[in-house]
Every structure is written in structure tokens, then in C-alpha cells.
Coordinates of C-alpha atoms (C1' of nucleotides) in Angstrom, one line a residue:
Chain A
M10 CA 12.2 -119.7 -26.9
E11 CA 10.5 -118.1 -24.0
T12 CA 11.4 -114.6 -24.9
S13 CA 10.0 -115.0 -28.3
H14 CA 6.8 -116.2 -26.8
I15 CA 6.6 -113.2 -24.6
K16 CA 7.4 -111.1 -27.7
T17 CA 4.5 -112.4 -29.6
K18 CA 2.3 -111.8 -26.7
V19 CA 3.4 -108.2 -26.4
F20 CA 3.0 -107.7 -30.1
D21 CA -0.4 -109.2 -30.1
E22 CA -1.4 -106.9 -27.3
M23 CA -0.1 -103.9 -29.1
E24 CA -1.8 -104.9 -32.3
N25 CA -5.0 -105.2 -30.5
V26 CA -4.8 -101.8 -29.0
A27 CA -3.6 -100.2 -32.2
N28 CA -6.3 -101.8 -34.2
N29 CA -9.1 -101.1 -31.8
D30 CA -12.1 -99.7 -33.6
I31 CA -13.6 -97.7 -30.7
I32 CA -11.2 -94.9 -30.0
Q33 CA -10.0 -93.2 -33.1
N34 CA -8.5 -90.0 -31.7
A35 CA -8.0 -90.2 -27.9
R36 CA -6.8 -86.7 -27.7
Y37 CA -10.3 -85.3 -28.2
L38 CA -11.3 -86.9 -24.9
N39 CA -8.9 -84.9 -22.9
D40 CA -8.7 -81.1 -23.4
E41 CA -5.2 -80.9 -22.1
Q42 CA -3.9 -82.9 -25.0
L43 CA -5.4 -80.6 -27.6
I44 CA -3.5 -77.8 -29.2
H45 CA -5.1 -74.4 -29.2
S46 CA -6.6 -74.4 -32.6
E47 CA -8.2 -77.8 -32.0
Q48 CA -9.7 -76.5 -28.8
L49 CA -11.2 -73.6 -30.6
Q50 CA -12.6 -75.9 -33.2
V51 CA -14.3 -78.0 -30.6
L52 CA -15.6 -74.8 -28.9
E53 CA -17.0 -73.5 -32.1
E54 CA -19.0 -76.6 -32.6
I55 CA -20.2 -76.5 -29.1
F56 CA -21.3 -72.9 -29.4
N57 CA -22.9 -73.6 -32.7
A58 CA -25.1 -76.1 -31.0
N59 CA -26.5 -73.2 -29.0
V60 CA -24.9 -74.3 -25.8
R61 CA -24.1 -71.2 -23.6
N62 CA -26.0 -69.2 -26.1
E63 CA -27.5 -66.9 -23.5
E64 CA -24.1 -66.2 -21.9
M65 CA -22.6 -65.4 -25.3
T66 CA -25.4 -63.0 -26.0
Q67 CA -24.8 -61.3 -22.6
L68 CA -21.1 -61.0 -23.3
S69 CA -21.7 -59.5 -26.7
R70 CA -24.1 -57.0 -25.2
H71 CA -21.7 -56.1 -22.5
F72 CA -18.7 -55.5 -24.9
A73 CA -20.7 -54.0 -27.7
P74 CA -20.2 -50.4 -26.5
I75 CA -16.6 -50.7 -27.4
L76 CA -17.5 -50.8 -31.1
K77 CA -19.0 -47.3 -30.6
G78 CA -16.0 -46.1 -28.7
N79 CA -17.7 -46.3 -25.3
H80 CA -16.2 -47.8 -22.2
P81 CA -18.1 -50.8 -20.7
T82 CA -17.9 -51.6 -16.9
H83 CA -16.0 -54.5 -15.4
L84 CA -17.5 -57.9 -15.5
A85 CA -17.7 -60.8 -13.1
L86 CA -18.5 -64.4 -14.2
W87 CA -19.9 -66.7 -11.5
G88 CA -20.4 -70.4 -11.8
K89 CA -19.3 -73.7 -10.5
T90 CA -16.2 -75.5 -11.9
G91 CA -16.8 -77.0 -15.3
T92 CA -19.6 -74.7 -16.3
G93 CA -17.6 -73.2 -19.1
K94 CA -16.7 -69.7 -17.7
T95 CA -13.1 -69.8 -19.0
L96 CA -14.0 -71.4 -22.3
T97 CA -16.9 -69.2 -23.1
M98 CA -14.9 -66.1 -22.3
R99 CA -11.9 -67.2 -24.3
F100 CA -14.0 -68.1 -27.2
F101 CA -15.9 -64.8 -27.1
M102 CA -12.6 -62.9 -26.8
G103 CA -11.3 -64.6 -29.9
I104 CA -14.3 -63.6 -31.9
F105 CA -14.4 -60.1 -30.5
A106 CA -10.7 -59.5 -31.2
E107 CA -11.3 -60.5 -34.8
M108 CA -14.2 -58.1 -35.0
C109 CA -12.3 -55.2 -33.6
Q110 CA -9.4 -55.8 -35.9
R111 CA -11.7 -55.6 -38.8
K112 CA -13.1 -52.4 -37.6
G113 CA -9.7 -50.9 -36.8
I114 CA -10.3 -50.8 -33.1
S115 CA -7.3 -51.2 -31.0
L116 CA -7.9 -54.0 -28.5
R117 CA -5.6 -56.0 -26.3
L118 CA -6.7 -59.2 -24.5
E119 CA -4.9 -61.0 -21.8
H120 CA -5.8 -64.0 -19.8
L121 CA -4.4 -64.2 -16.3
N122 CA -5.1 -67.6 -15.0
L123 CA -4.6 -68.0 -11.3
A124 CA -5.2 -71.7 -11.3
T125 CA -3.6 -72.4 -8.0
S126 CA -3.8 -70.5 -4.8
R127 CA -1.1 -67.9 -4.5
P128 CA -0.3 -64.7 -2.6
C129 CA -0.8 -61.2 -3.9
F130 CA 2.9 -60.9 -4.7
R131 CA 2.9 -63.9 -7.0
A132 CA -0.3 -62.9 -8.7
I133 CA 1.0 -59.5 -9.6
N134 CA 4.3 -61.1 -10.6
D135 CA 2.4 -63.4 -13.0
L136 CA 0.6 -60.5 -14.4
A137 CA 3.9 -58.7 -15.1
C138 CA 5.2 -61.9 -16.8
L139 CA 2.1 -62.0 -18.9
L140 CA 2.8 -58.5 -20.2
N141 CA 6.5 -59.4 -20.7
A142 CA 7.3 -56.7 -18.2
S143 CA 9.2 -58.9 -15.8
K144 CA 10.5 -62.4 -15.1
K145 CA 9.5 -64.7 -12.4
Y146 CA 10.7 -63.6 -9.0
K147 CA 10.5 -65.4 -5.8
K148 CA 11.5 -62.4 -3.7
G149 CA 13.8 -59.4 -3.8
V150 CA 11.5 -57.2 -5.8
S151 CA 9.1 -55.0 -4.1
L152 CA 5.4 -55.0 -5.0
V153 CA 5.6 -51.4 -6.0
E154 CA 8.4 -52.1 -8.4
L155 CA 6.4 -54.8 -10.1
M156 CA 3.3 -52.6 -10.3
Y157 CA 5.5 -49.9 -11.9
R158 CA 6.8 -52.3 -14.5
I159 CA 3.3 -53.4 -15.4
E160 CA 2.3 -49.8 -15.8
S161 CA 5.2 -48.9 -18.0
A162 CA 4.6 -52.0 -20.1
L163 CA 1.2 -50.5 -20.8
A164 CA 2.2 -46.9 -21.0
E165 CA 2.2 -46.8 -24.8
F166 CA -1.1 -48.6 -25.3
K167 CA -4.1 -46.3 -25.8
G168 CA -6.7 -48.7 -26.9
Y169 CA -9.0 -51.1 -25.0
F170 CA -7.3 -53.5 -22.6
V171 CA -9.4 -56.4 -21.5
L172 CA -7.8 -58.3 -18.6
F173 CA -9.4 -61.6 -17.9
V174 CA -8.5 -62.6 -14.3
D175 CA -9.5 -66.2 -14.0
E176 CA -10.2 -67.8 -10.6
V177 CA -9.6 -64.6 -8.6
D178 CA -10.6 -66.2 -5.4
N179 CA -7.2 -68.0 -5.5
V180 CA -5.4 -64.9 -4.4
R181 CA -4.6 -65.4 -0.8
T182 CA -3.1 -63.0 1.7
D183 CA -3.9 -59.5 0.8
Q184 CA -6.4 -60.0 -1.8
D185 CA -7.3 -56.5 -1.1
A186 CA -3.9 -55.2 -2.2
F187 CA -4.2 -57.2 -5.4
M188 CA -7.7 -55.9 -6.1
S189 CA -6.9 -52.4 -5.1
F190 CA -4.1 -52.4 -7.7
L191 CA -6.3 -53.6 -10.4
V192 CA -9.4 -51.6 -9.6
R193 CA -8.1 -48.3 -8.3
R194 CA -4.5 -47.8 -9.3
L195 CA -4.1 -49.4 -12.7
P196 CA -6.9 -47.6 -14.5
Q197 CA -5.5 -44.3 -13.3
A198 CA -2.0 -45.1 -14.3
I199 CA -2.4 -46.2 -17.9
P200 CA -3.7 -44.3 -20.9
G201 CA -5.6 -47.3 -22.3
K202 CA -9.2 -48.2 -21.3
L203 CA -9.1 -51.1 -18.9
I204 CA -11.9 -53.6 -18.6
L205 CA -11.5 -56.2 -16.0
V206 CA -13.2 -59.6 -16.2
F207 CA -13.2 -61.7 -13.1
A208 CA -14.1 -65.3 -13.0
S209 CA -14.7 -67.2 -9.8
N210 CA -16.5 -70.3 -8.6
K211 CA -17.2 -68.8 -5.2
L212 CA -20.4 -66.8 -5.2
N213 CA -19.5 -65.1 -1.9
W214 CA -16.1 -64.1 -3.2
R215 CA -17.0 -60.4 -2.9
D216 CA -18.1 -60.6 0.7
N217 CA -14.6 -60.6 2.1
L218 CA -13.4 -57.7 0.1
D219 CA -12.5 -54.3 1.4
P220 CA -15.6 -52.1 1.1
R221 CA -13.6 -49.2 -0.2
I222 CA -12.5 -51.3 -3.2
L223 CA -16.0 -52.6 -3.6
S224 CA -17.4 -49.0 -3.9
F225 CA -14.9 -48.3 -6.6
L226 CA -15.7 -51.5 -8.4
K227 CA -18.5 -50.8 -10.9
I228 CA -19.2 -54.3 -12.0
R229 CA -21.7 -56.3 -13.9
E230 CA -22.4 -59.9 -13.1
L231 CA -23.0 -62.9 -15.3
L232 CA -24.1 -66.2 -13.8
F233 CA -23.2 -69.5 -15.4
N234 CA -25.6 -72.2 -14.4
P235 CA -24.5 -75.8 -14.4
Y236 CA -25.0 -77.5 -17.7
N237 CA -28.3 -79.3 -18.1
A238 CA -28.7 -82.8 -19.7
I239 CA -29.4 -81.4 -23.2
D240 CA -26.3 -79.2 -23.2
L241 CA -24.2 -82.1 -22.1
Q242 CA -25.6 -84.2 -24.8
H243 CA -24.5 -81.7 -27.4
I244 CA -21.1 -81.5 -25.9
L245 CA -20.8 -85.3 -25.7
R246 CA -22.0 -85.8 -29.3
I247 CA -19.3 -83.5 -30.6
R248 CA -16.6 -85.4 -28.6
V249 CA -17.9 -88.7 -29.8
K250 CA -17.8 -87.6 -33.4
K251 CA -14.2 -86.4 -33.0
A252 CA -12.8 -89.1 -30.9
L253 CA -14.6 -92.3 -31.6
T254 CA -15.4 -94.4 -34.6
E255 CA -18.8 -94.3 -36.2
K256 CA -20.4 -97.3 -34.5
A257 CA -18.6 -97.1 -31.1
V258 CA -21.6 -96.0 -29.2
E259 CA -24.8 -97.9 -28.5
P260 CA -28.0 -95.9 -28.6
G261 CA -28.9 -94.3 -25.3
V262 CA -25.3 -94.1 -24.1
I263 CA -24.9 -90.4 -24.6
E264 CA -28.2 -89.7 -23.0
K265 CA -27.3 -91.7 -20.0
I266 CA -23.9 -90.1 -19.5
A267 CA -25.5 -86.7 -19.8
A268 CA -28.3 -87.6 -17.4
L269 CA -25.9 -89.0 -14.8
S270 CA -23.6 -86.0 -15.1
S271 CA -26.2 -83.3 -15.1
H272 CA -27.8 -84.9 -12.1
D273 CA -24.9 -84.8 -9.9
H274 CA -22.6 -82.0 -11.0
G275 CA -23.4 -80.4 -14.4
D276 CA -19.7 -80.3 -15.0
A277 CA -18.8 -80.8 -18.6
R278 CA -15.2 -81.9 -17.9
Q279 CA -16.5 -84.7 -15.7
A280 CA -19.0 -85.7 -18.3
V281 CA -16.3 -86.0 -20.9
D282 CA -14.2 -88.0 -18.4
L283 CA -17.0 -90.4 -18.0
L284 CA -17.2 -90.8 -21.7
A285 CA -13.5 -91.3 -22.0
R286 CA -13.5 -93.9 -19.3
S287 CA -16.3 -95.8 -20.9
A288 CA -14.5 -95.8 -24.2
E289 CA -11.4 -97.2 -22.6
L290 CA -13.4 -100.0 -21.1
A291 CA -15.1 -100.7 -24.4
Q292 CA -11.7 -100.7 -26.2
A293 CA -10.2 -103.1 -23.7
A294 CA -13.2 -105.4 -24.0
G295 CA -13.3 -105.1 -27.8
T296 CA -17.0 -104.1 -27.8
R297 CA -19.1 -101.0 -28.4
I298 CA -19.8 -98.7 -25.5
S299 CA -22.9 -100.1 -23.8
L300 CA -25.1 -98.8 -21.1
S301 CA -23.6 -101.2 -18.6
L302 CA -20.1 -100.2 -19.5
V303 CA -21.1 -96.6 -18.6
D304 CA -22.2 -97.8 -15.2
Q305 CA -19.0 -99.6 -14.8
A306 CA -17.0 -96.6 -15.8
A307 CA -19.0 -94.4 -13.4
E308 CA -18.2 -96.8 -10.6
E309 CA -14.5 -96.8 -11.5
I310 CA -14.4 -93.0 -11.4
E311 CA -16.2 -93.1 -8.1
R312 CA -13.5 -95.4 -6.8
D313 CA -10.7 -93.2 -8.1
K314 CA -12.3 -90.3 -6.4
Y315 CA -11.8 -92.0 -3.1
S316 CA -8.2 -92.9 -3.7
D317 CA -7.4 -89.5 -5.1
M318 CA -9.0 -87.9 -2.2
I319 CA -7.0 -90.0 0.3
R320 CA -3.8 -89.4 -1.7
T321 CA -4.1 -85.6 -1.4
A322 CA -5.5 -85.7 2.1
P323 CA -3.4 -84.5 5.1
A324 CA -1.0 -87.1 6.4
Q325 CA -2.8 -87.4 9.7
M326 CA -6.0 -88.3 7.9
Q327 CA -4.3 -90.9 5.8
A328 CA -2.7 -92.4 8.9
A329 CA -6.1 -92.5 10.6
M330 CA -7.6 -94.3 7.6
G331 CA -4.7 -96.7 7.6
A332 CA -5.4 -97.5 11.2
I333 CA -9.0 -98.1 10.6
I334 CA -8.3 -100.5 7.7
R335 CA -5.8 -102.4 9.9
T336 CA -8.3 -102.7 12.7
A337 CA -10.9 -103.8 10.2
K338 CA -8.6 -106.5 8.9
K339 CA -7.7 -107.7 12.4
T340 CA -11.0 -108.1 14.0
Q341 CA -14.3 -109.5 12.8
Q342 CA -16.5 -106.7 14.1
K343 CA -17.8 -104.0 11.9
R344 CA -17.6 -101.2 14.4
Y345 CA -14.6 -99.9 16.2
K346 CA -14.1 -97.7 19.3
T347 CA -11.8 -94.8 19.4
D348 CA -9.2 -96.2 21.8
E349 CA -8.6 -99.4 19.8
L350 CA -8.3 -97.4 16.6
Y351 CA -5.9 -95.1 18.4
D352 CA -3.7 -98.1 19.4
Q353 CA -3.6 -99.2 15.8
Y354 CA -2.8 -95.6 14.8
L355 CA 0.2 -95.4 17.1
A356 CA 1.5 -98.7 15.7
F357 CA 1.0 -97.4 12.2
C358 CA 2.9 -94.3 13.0
R359 CA 5.7 -96.3 14.6
E360 CA 6.1 -98.4 11.5
T361 CA 6.0 -95.6 9.0
G362 CA 8.1 -93.3 11.0
M363 CA 5.4 -90.7 11.2
K364 CA 4.9 -88.3 14.0
S365 CA 1.8 -89.3 16.0
V366 CA -0.7 -86.9 17.5
A367 CA -2.6 -86.8 20.7
I368 CA -5.9 -88.6 20.9
R369 CA -7.9 -85.4 20.7
A370 CA -6.4 -84.6 17.3
F371 CA -6.9 -88.1 16.2
R372 CA -10.6 -87.9 16.9
E373 CA -10.6 -84.8 14.7
S374 CA -9.2 -86.9 11.9
L375 CA -11.9 -89.5 12.3
N376 CA -14.5 -86.8 12.1
E377 CA -12.9 -85.5 8.9
L378 CA -13.0 -89.1 7.4
D379 CA -16.7 -89.2 8.3
L380 CA -17.2 -85.9 6.5
Y381 CA -15.6 -87.1 3.4
G382 CA -17.6 -90.4 3.5
F383 CA -14.8 -92.8 4.1
V384 CA -16.3 -94.0 7.4
R385 CA -19.5 -93.4 9.4
T386 CA -19.1 -92.3 12.9
R387 CA -21.7 -91.9 15.6
V388 CA -21.7 -91.2 19.3
L389 CA -22.9 -94.1 21.3
S390 CA -24.2 -93.5 24.8
R391 CA -23.8 -96.5 27.1
G392 CA -25.6 -95.1 30.1
R393 CA -23.5 -95.2 33.2
Y394 CA -20.7 -96.7 31.2
G395 CA -20.1 -93.4 29.5
R396 CA -20.1 -92.5 25.9
A397 CA -18.1 -93.7 23.0
L398 CA -17.5 -92.8 19.4
E399 CA -18.3 -95.7 17.1
V400 CA -16.6 -95.9 13.7
A401 CA -17.9 -98.1 11.0
L402 CA -16.2 -98.8 7.7
E403 CA -18.8 -99.4 5.1
L404 CA -17.0 -99.4 1.8
D405 CA -16.7 -102.6 -0.2
R406 CA -13.7 -104.7 0.2
E407 CA -12.1 -104.0 -3.2
L408 CA -12.2 -100.3 -2.6
V409 CA -10.8 -100.6 0.9
D410 CA -7.9 -102.6 -0.5
K411 CA -7.3 -99.9 -3.1
I412 CA -7.4 -97.1 -0.5
D413 CA -5.0 -99.2 1.6
R414 CA -2.5 -99.5 -1.2
T415 CA -2.7 -95.9 -2.0
I416 CA -2.0 -94.9 1.6
L417 CA 0.9 -97.3 1.9
L418 CA 2.3 -96.2 -1.5
N419 CA 2.1 -92.6 -0.3
F420 CA 4.0 -93.2 2.9
H421 CA 6.7 -95.1 1.1
L422 CA 7.0 -92.4 -1.5
Q423 CA 7.2 -89.8 1.2
K424 CA 10.0 -91.7 2.9
K425 CA 11.9 -92.0 -0.4
R426 CA 11.4 -88.4 -1.3
S427 CA 12.7 -87.1 2.0
S428 CA 15.8 -89.3 1.7
Q429 CA 16.2 -88.2 -1.9
T430 CA 16.0 -84.5 -1.1
R431 CA 18.6 -85.1 1.6
L432 CA 20.8 -86.7 -1.1
T433 CA 20.3 -84.0 -3.6
N434 CA 20.9 -81.4 -1.0
S435 CA 24.2 -82.9 0.0
A436 CA 25.1 -83.2 -3.7
H437 CA 24.4 -79.5 -4.2
S438 CA 26.5 -78.5 -1.2
I439 CA 29.3 -80.6 -2.6
N440 CA 29.1 -78.8 -5.9
Chain B
dT5 C1' -35.8 -89.5 40.2
dG6 C1' -31.1 -88.6 40.9
dT7 C1' -26.5 -90.0 40.2
dC8 C1' -22.6 -90.8 37.8
dC9 C1' -20.0 -92.8 34.1
dA10 C1' -16.4 -91.8 30.6
dC11 C1' -15.6 -89.9 26.7
dA12 C1' -17.0 -86.3 22.9
dG13 C1' -16.1 -82.1 21.4
dG14 C1' -15.7 -76.8 22.4
dA15 C1' -12.5 -73.2 23.6
dA16 C1' -8.2 -71.4 24.5
dA17 C1' -3.3 -71.9 24.5
dT18 C1' 0.6 -73.0 22.1
dA19 C1' 3.7 -74.9 18.6
dC20 C1' 4.9 -74.9 13.8
dG21 C1' 6.1 -73.5 9.3
dG22 C1' 6.1 -70.8 5.2
dG23 C1' 6.4 -66.6 3.0
dG24 C1' 7.0 -61.7 2.8
dG25 C1' 9.7 -57.7 4.3
dT26 C1' 14.1 -55.6 5.4
Chain C
dA11 C1' 20.4 -64.0 5.9
dC12 C1' 17.5 -62.9 9.3
dC13 C1' 13.3 -61.8 11.6
dC14 C1' 8.6 -61.3 12.0
dC15 C1' 3.9 -62.1 11.1
dC16 C1' 0.1 -64.8 10.2
dG17 C1' -2.5 -68.9 9.4
dT18 C1' -2.9 -73.6 10.5
dA19 C1' -2.1 -77.8 13.2
dT20 C1' -1.9 -79.7 17.7
dT21 C1' -2.2 -79.8 22.7
dT22 C1' -4.2 -78.8 26.9
dC23 C1' -8.0 -78.0 29.6
dC24 C1' -12.5 -78.5 30.7
dT25 C1' -17.5 -78.7 30.3
dG26 C1' -21.6 -81.1 28.9
dT27 C1' -24.2 -85.0 27.9
dG28 C1' -27.7 -89.6 27.3
dG29 C1' -29.1 -93.0 29.6
dA30 C1' -28.2 -97.4 32.6
dC31 C1' -28.6 -98.3 37.2
dA32 C1' -30.0 -98.0 42.0

DNA sequence: TGTCCACAGGAAATACGGGGGT
DNA sequence: ACCCCCGTATTTCCTGTGGACA
């Protein structure tokens, strides 16, 4: 009897979700779920709405000489995250490739995406993989060998070779070697005409580059400004049309999301996230997306930001935050002194089996937490009774609980993971 | 006005760990 | 497999400070 009751309940729930008339095609609210052709389709609509028009024109002008057989200089794209550097460039490259094909110009385009920070060796290795010149190596192959393979992979190609190096600033340790290879050695070594396109979200990226490379690097720069509210409205409208049903959105909602987003970041991805979150809320509530739901969604995203931040923060910072929350729960006061927090911190470490640090380093963690807005610290001078650092926790209770859960979960996971790796290691050694 | 509290936070020293080179 | 190097985390040491108190 009981199981069938639960069954109906589950079925009802699923029916409700399946029959929702807000979200029609959730994939269009998350780029990662779209296949390439769909992405292009969305992009086309976005560009047709004259968003990033200026940048597209600049790109066309820059690459136009190719059509006449000339050799344009390298190019650098600057702009914050989510300003469409990658998308614009990829979209442009697609069109341009088609054009060249029609005119019988030999053109090869590659997109080297250095999404995560990596050393020079791995960046060059990735490039080699991209050109099918090599497989993934961890070690054992010298840099020179990899460079040689890249060069021989391109030895036959005599046309234009556009290499789009995305997020260059992610190349750590010997960025100079990486750049030197691309800028000085590669163009000499291959018969084709190389055009490098760099994208970076750090404007000062060039400053810590070897001046000798810099002098070699004839480069043109193109700046991507954050999206303004109008641009974001276009982008959002397209998403709404693709992903949601006709009447899902109340008037003013798109304008509101665009205004909020352009005001504090101008990042299109975050704007679409806000739309997605609002749609989910509306779906759950069975209503249309209203202005107040947008507010609610923005608040939720803000909350998630905190717990995401703490999840990825260094362990010491997490432990410090854990100690603060414990202290807050134990006492009635709103402000805490370093030494009482430190006591709690030591207890926390003992319980979770974490290595504790000296009080000087602990204070550093407190300052970090202040920097990220988890707490507020200030130095309090008490006259002849010395000075003290005062820490205040000013987040609302619900959020504090959420952060607390995140931290605890993290520590438990860490424990489990370490014991698991120990298990798998021993399993491996047995095999 | 001067003293002196008691800890913050800067600087230097040192430990640690990961990755590349051989 | 081993070593070495380099960047980061942590410790150790120490100086400087705002204001209550006499």
C-alpha cells in the first residue's frame, strides 16, 4: 500500500516537471549542453542582432589582406571573461574559412584552448596533439622533440595558418619559452604563413614577457568591452525564444536581468545563468518568470557564489571559516577575538584530522576571509590593554548554515578520498 | 605628556611539494 | 628513478602602533 502511494507521488512529481510549460528546451540555457551546430546557430542570431558588430568589423578588416594574398600581423584580443572573445573569434573564423574556400585560398584554422593553467611543456604538447602530431605526454619527451613534431606536421602546408591561442596567460613557468617558440621559431620553420591570435583576460599580460620576444611580436590589439544592457537584452531574448515557451516571461524581466548583469559584470554567461535560474524557479512554482523571481534567483546565485568560493578555497581558509561559525554558534556576541577563534580552530583541526597552523598564519586566513567578504575584520585598539583583531560575521543565518554544511562536506569528502586513494593504491600494487 | 600594553602585521627564514630535466 | 629547482605555505622574529591611564 505504502509503496504504491510513494509511487504515485513520484509519478505526479515527474509529470509535473515533464508537463511544465515554462522551460521547453533547457539545453539552450547552458552552452555546454549544446552541440556545435546549435552553438553556431545561436551565435549567428546574436551577431545578426548587431551585438559585437564593431569587433566583427575589426576582425574582417584585419584578415581581409589574406584575400589579396597579403600577410596580416598577429592579433591580440583583450577583454574580461564572458565578453565573447572566444565566441566572436570562432564565429568569425567559421565565416572566413567558408569565404576562403570559395575563393580557393588555402587556409587552416586551429583553436588552442588553454582553459586551465599549465606549464609551457603541456601547452606545447597540447598544440602538438591539436595538429595530430603527437599524443599526450606527461614526461619523457623533450620540448625540442615536440616542437620538431609540430613543425613537421606543418611542413607540407603552404597556405595561411591561423592559430587561435585562447587564454594565453594560463601558460605558467616559462611563458617566454612558449611565446618564443610561437613568435620566433615557428614562423621561420614552416612554409605556411602563420597568423597568431591571442586571447587573454589580463590586460597586463604582455608586461611580464621577455622584451626580446616583444620586439619580435608585431601585433594588433582589439579590445572587447563588457556587454552593455542592450547587448545583453538581445542575447537574452534569443535564449528565451529558444529555450522557453511563448508566455514564460513577464514583461520587464529580460530588461531587469540585462540591467542587473550589465551593472555588475557585463558577462553574458552569467546573465544567461540568471535567466536559467529564474526559469527553474518559475517551473518549480508553476508560474511565469516574474520580476520578483528574478530577484530570488539573483539571491540564490549570490549564495552559491559564497559556497562555491569556500569549496574551492584553500583548506586553511575553510578551517578558519569553520572555526568562526562554531564560535558564532557557541556565544551570543557578534564579534570575536583572534585568540578565541584560534581555540575553536584548533578544536576543529583536531576533529577533522587536519594539520593546524601557527596563530600568525591563522590570522592571515582571517584576513583572506575578510578580503572575500565572508567576515569583516578590524583592528581594535584598547589603549593600554593593547590591540586586538575583531572579527564579525555578518551573513544571514541561512547562508551561514549553507557555508557550514559545505565546509563539513568538504572535509568529510577529503577524508574519504584519501582513504580511497590508499585503497586503490594498494589494489594497484596487488595487481 | 609620557608610558606602556599586547597584539597586528611586515620581513626574513625555512619547510614543502610538484613538476621538469637527466 | 632520482634529483633539483622554483613557487608557495608556514614559521619565526621583530617592530610599530592607538589610545587608556597616570
